[in-house]
Amino acid sequence: MPYPKPTRRSWAEPFKIKVVEPLKTTTRQHRVEAIEEAGYNTFLLRSEDVYIDLLTDSGTNAMSDYQWAGMMLGDEAYAGSKNFYYLEANMQKYYGYKYLVPTHQGRGAEHIISQIMIKQGDYIPGNMYFTTTREHQERAGGAFVDVIIDDAHDPESPHPFKGNVDLQKLEDLIKKVGANKIPYISVAATVNMAGGQPISMENIKAVRKLTSSHGIKIILDATRAVENAYFIKTREKGYERKSIAAILKELCSYTDGATMSGKKDLLVNIGGFLAINDREIFDEARNMVVVFEGLHTYGGLAGRDMEAMARGMEEMTKEDYIRSRIGQVEYLGQKLIDWEIPIVRPIGGHAVFLDAKKILEHIPQDKFPAQTLAAEIYVDSGVRTMERGIVSAGRDSKTGENRHPKLELVRVTIPRRVYTQAHMDVTAESILEVYENRKKIRGLKMVYEPKHLRFFQARFEKI
Ligand code: F0G
């Protein structure tokens, strides 16, 4: 069949490929055995057995020649590396916070800020939980309270800013427990567990107003804040003509500090930081980082890693880069929508989220539909995705009961600058194949459950 003529002009990735890494293809029988050996958990597969790896966008980015060149300029001094000062200057330039504490990755920063700011019995509201963030809040004696808008829990709601905080829920919590029991609100941009959904500038401004009147701080999870800035630019009135860099800085200006996993927006393979405006918190954090990560001018990173992060900040805010980044996710998502496969709408910033609850509606949630679906996709094509449902949600820290999240999803996560449009086609076709044979799929039972962040290491067997 001839290809139809296009209805619009195409755009392409704003880079060309200089180094390639060969991919390994495997047989179906090999994959059937590999996934069984991995306990039907895609986290336990060997990467060698994976064809297209869409497990995560974390640390899986392709660095540019500019970043690789910077790696050779690593100043590996124990103290006062020049790469640290460059990173600090770029953090101030692009994010606008005063003080920087580098950490080995995002959870290092979450650990430090939680230990410093949270007391036993405190409450930490947030726009939906993230696994590691909540774990550190609970370890510090806090209780996480979800204050995201209801739309975020509905995969079909077309709300353009499903990451928004429900101000009424936040106000109710403040009334109920008292502002002195709430050291800060944890605001993520974008919201990973909701499907990579953004928060609007209008909403973060309103959160600032409400929290300021009660003396409550805002700590931003800035992990994918550049992707959030793109959604503000394309969806929010008044921001169409502003630069991504200006939007990012404005977003941060309504908050008091940020935890950051550099492994996402910053286009590197490792790294993170804590940024903060308050001098006292900074002094404590700088002291604590020495105990858990490394000296305050490297925080568990090599000098070259800090250089790559600093350079990544310059690249992440380029308009053509971010358009192609989100455009690729959209390309995959739109294909699935055209084929009427249920996914979270609108399409997120870093991933397409399959609605496993709907796709495998014959499998009850306690038989792990999303875990099952991810395993099936792997067997079909060697494409690796991951569960974001009841396994990820874990158990309630007080009652020990399984949490039953409304969202039971499979995340098809796109690394930055790594795969081409053809890889997206192969992925979409594999998902379609599994979707068309969905009635034959049976669920799983959990046979090993680790105590913390169980989704990483849990094991399952076929029912
Ligand atoms: N916050 C968000 C929103 C994240 O997505 C992650 C990591 C972290 C914090 C923790 O950062 O991994 O550098 O320690 N997300 C990865 C993922 C693991 O696959 O979504 P980290």
Short mmCIF file of C-alpha atoms and ligand atoms in Angstrom, two decimals, residues 43 55-58 104-110 130-133 188-193 221-224 259-264 270-272 350 386 388 411 413 455-456, ligand 1:
data_model
loop_
_atom_site.label_atom_id
_atom_site.label_comp_id
_atom_site.label_asym_id
_atom_site.label_seq_id
_atom_site.Cartn_x
_atom_site.Cartn_y
_atom_site.Cartn_z
CA PHE A 43 13.36 -4.89 37.25
CA LEU A 55 11.84 0.66 31.95
CA THR A 56 12.73 4.18 32.98
CA ASP A 57 13.98 7.54 31.80
CA SER A 58 16.24 7.65 34.86
CA HIS A 104 24.59 11.04 44.31
CA GLN A 105 20.99 11.07 43.00
CA GLY A 106 17.51 12.32 43.87
CA ARG A 107 16.84 10.10 46.87
CA GLY A 108 20.05 11.31 48.51
CA ALA A 109 18.56 14.81 48.53
CA GLU A 110 15.17 13.48 49.71
CA PHE A 130 6.46 9.24 44.73
CA THR A 131 7.94 5.95 45.98
CA THR A 132 11.34 7.10 47.26
CA THR A 133 10.09 10.54 48.38
CA ALA A 188 6.29 17.57 42.14
CA ALA A 189 6.59 18.95 38.62
CA THR A 190 5.68 16.84 36.68
CA VAL A 191 3.87 14.17 38.70
CA ASN A 192 5.41 10.83 37.83
CA MET A 193 2.83 8.51 39.42
CA ASP A 221 10.57 17.88 43.30
CA ALA A 222 12.23 19.42 40.25
CA THR A 223 13.17 16.10 38.66
CA ARG A 224 11.18 16.79 35.47
CA THR A 259 15.20 18.03 45.47
CA MET A 260 16.50 16.92 42.12
CA SER A 261 17.22 13.68 40.38
CA GLY A 262 19.66 14.82 37.71
CA LYS A 263 19.18 11.48 35.98
CA LYS A 264 16.12 12.85 34.18
CA ILE A 270 24.00 9.81 37.48
CA GLY A 271 23.69 12.74 39.87
CA GLY A 272 21.32 14.92 41.81
CA HIS A 350 8.30 11.26 30.09
CA MET A 386 7.34 -1.34 34.30
CA ARG A 388 3.00 1.49 38.38
CA ARG A 411 4.71 2.85 32.32
CA THR A 413 9.12 5.30 29.65
CA PHE A 455 8.34 -3.19 43.35
CA PHE A 456 12.09 -3.19 42.70
N1 F0G B 1 11.35 12.10 42.25
C1 F0G B 1 10.79 11.67 41.13
C2 F0G B 1 9.59 12.37 40.57
C3 F0G B 1 11.33 10.56 40.45
O1 F0G B 1 10.77 10.14 39.34
C4 F0G B 1 12.48 9.93 41.01
C5 F0G B 1 13.05 8.75 40.37
C6 F0G B 1 13.02 10.42 42.19
C7 F0G B 1 12.43 11.53 42.78
C8 F0G B 1 14.20 9.77 42.85
O2 F0G B 1 15.34 10.06 42.17
O3 F0G B 1 16.10 7.84 41.31
O4 F0G B 1 17.62 9.82 41.33
O5 F0G B 1 17.00 8.71 43.44
N2 F0G B 1 12.46 8.07 39.49
C9 F0G B 1 12.95 6.92 38.78
C10 F0G B 1 11.87 6.44 37.85
C11 F0G B 1 13.48 5.84 39.66
O6 F0G B 1 12.08 5.39 37.21
O7 F0G B 1 10.84 7.08 37.73
P1 F0G B 1 16.58 9.04 42.05
#
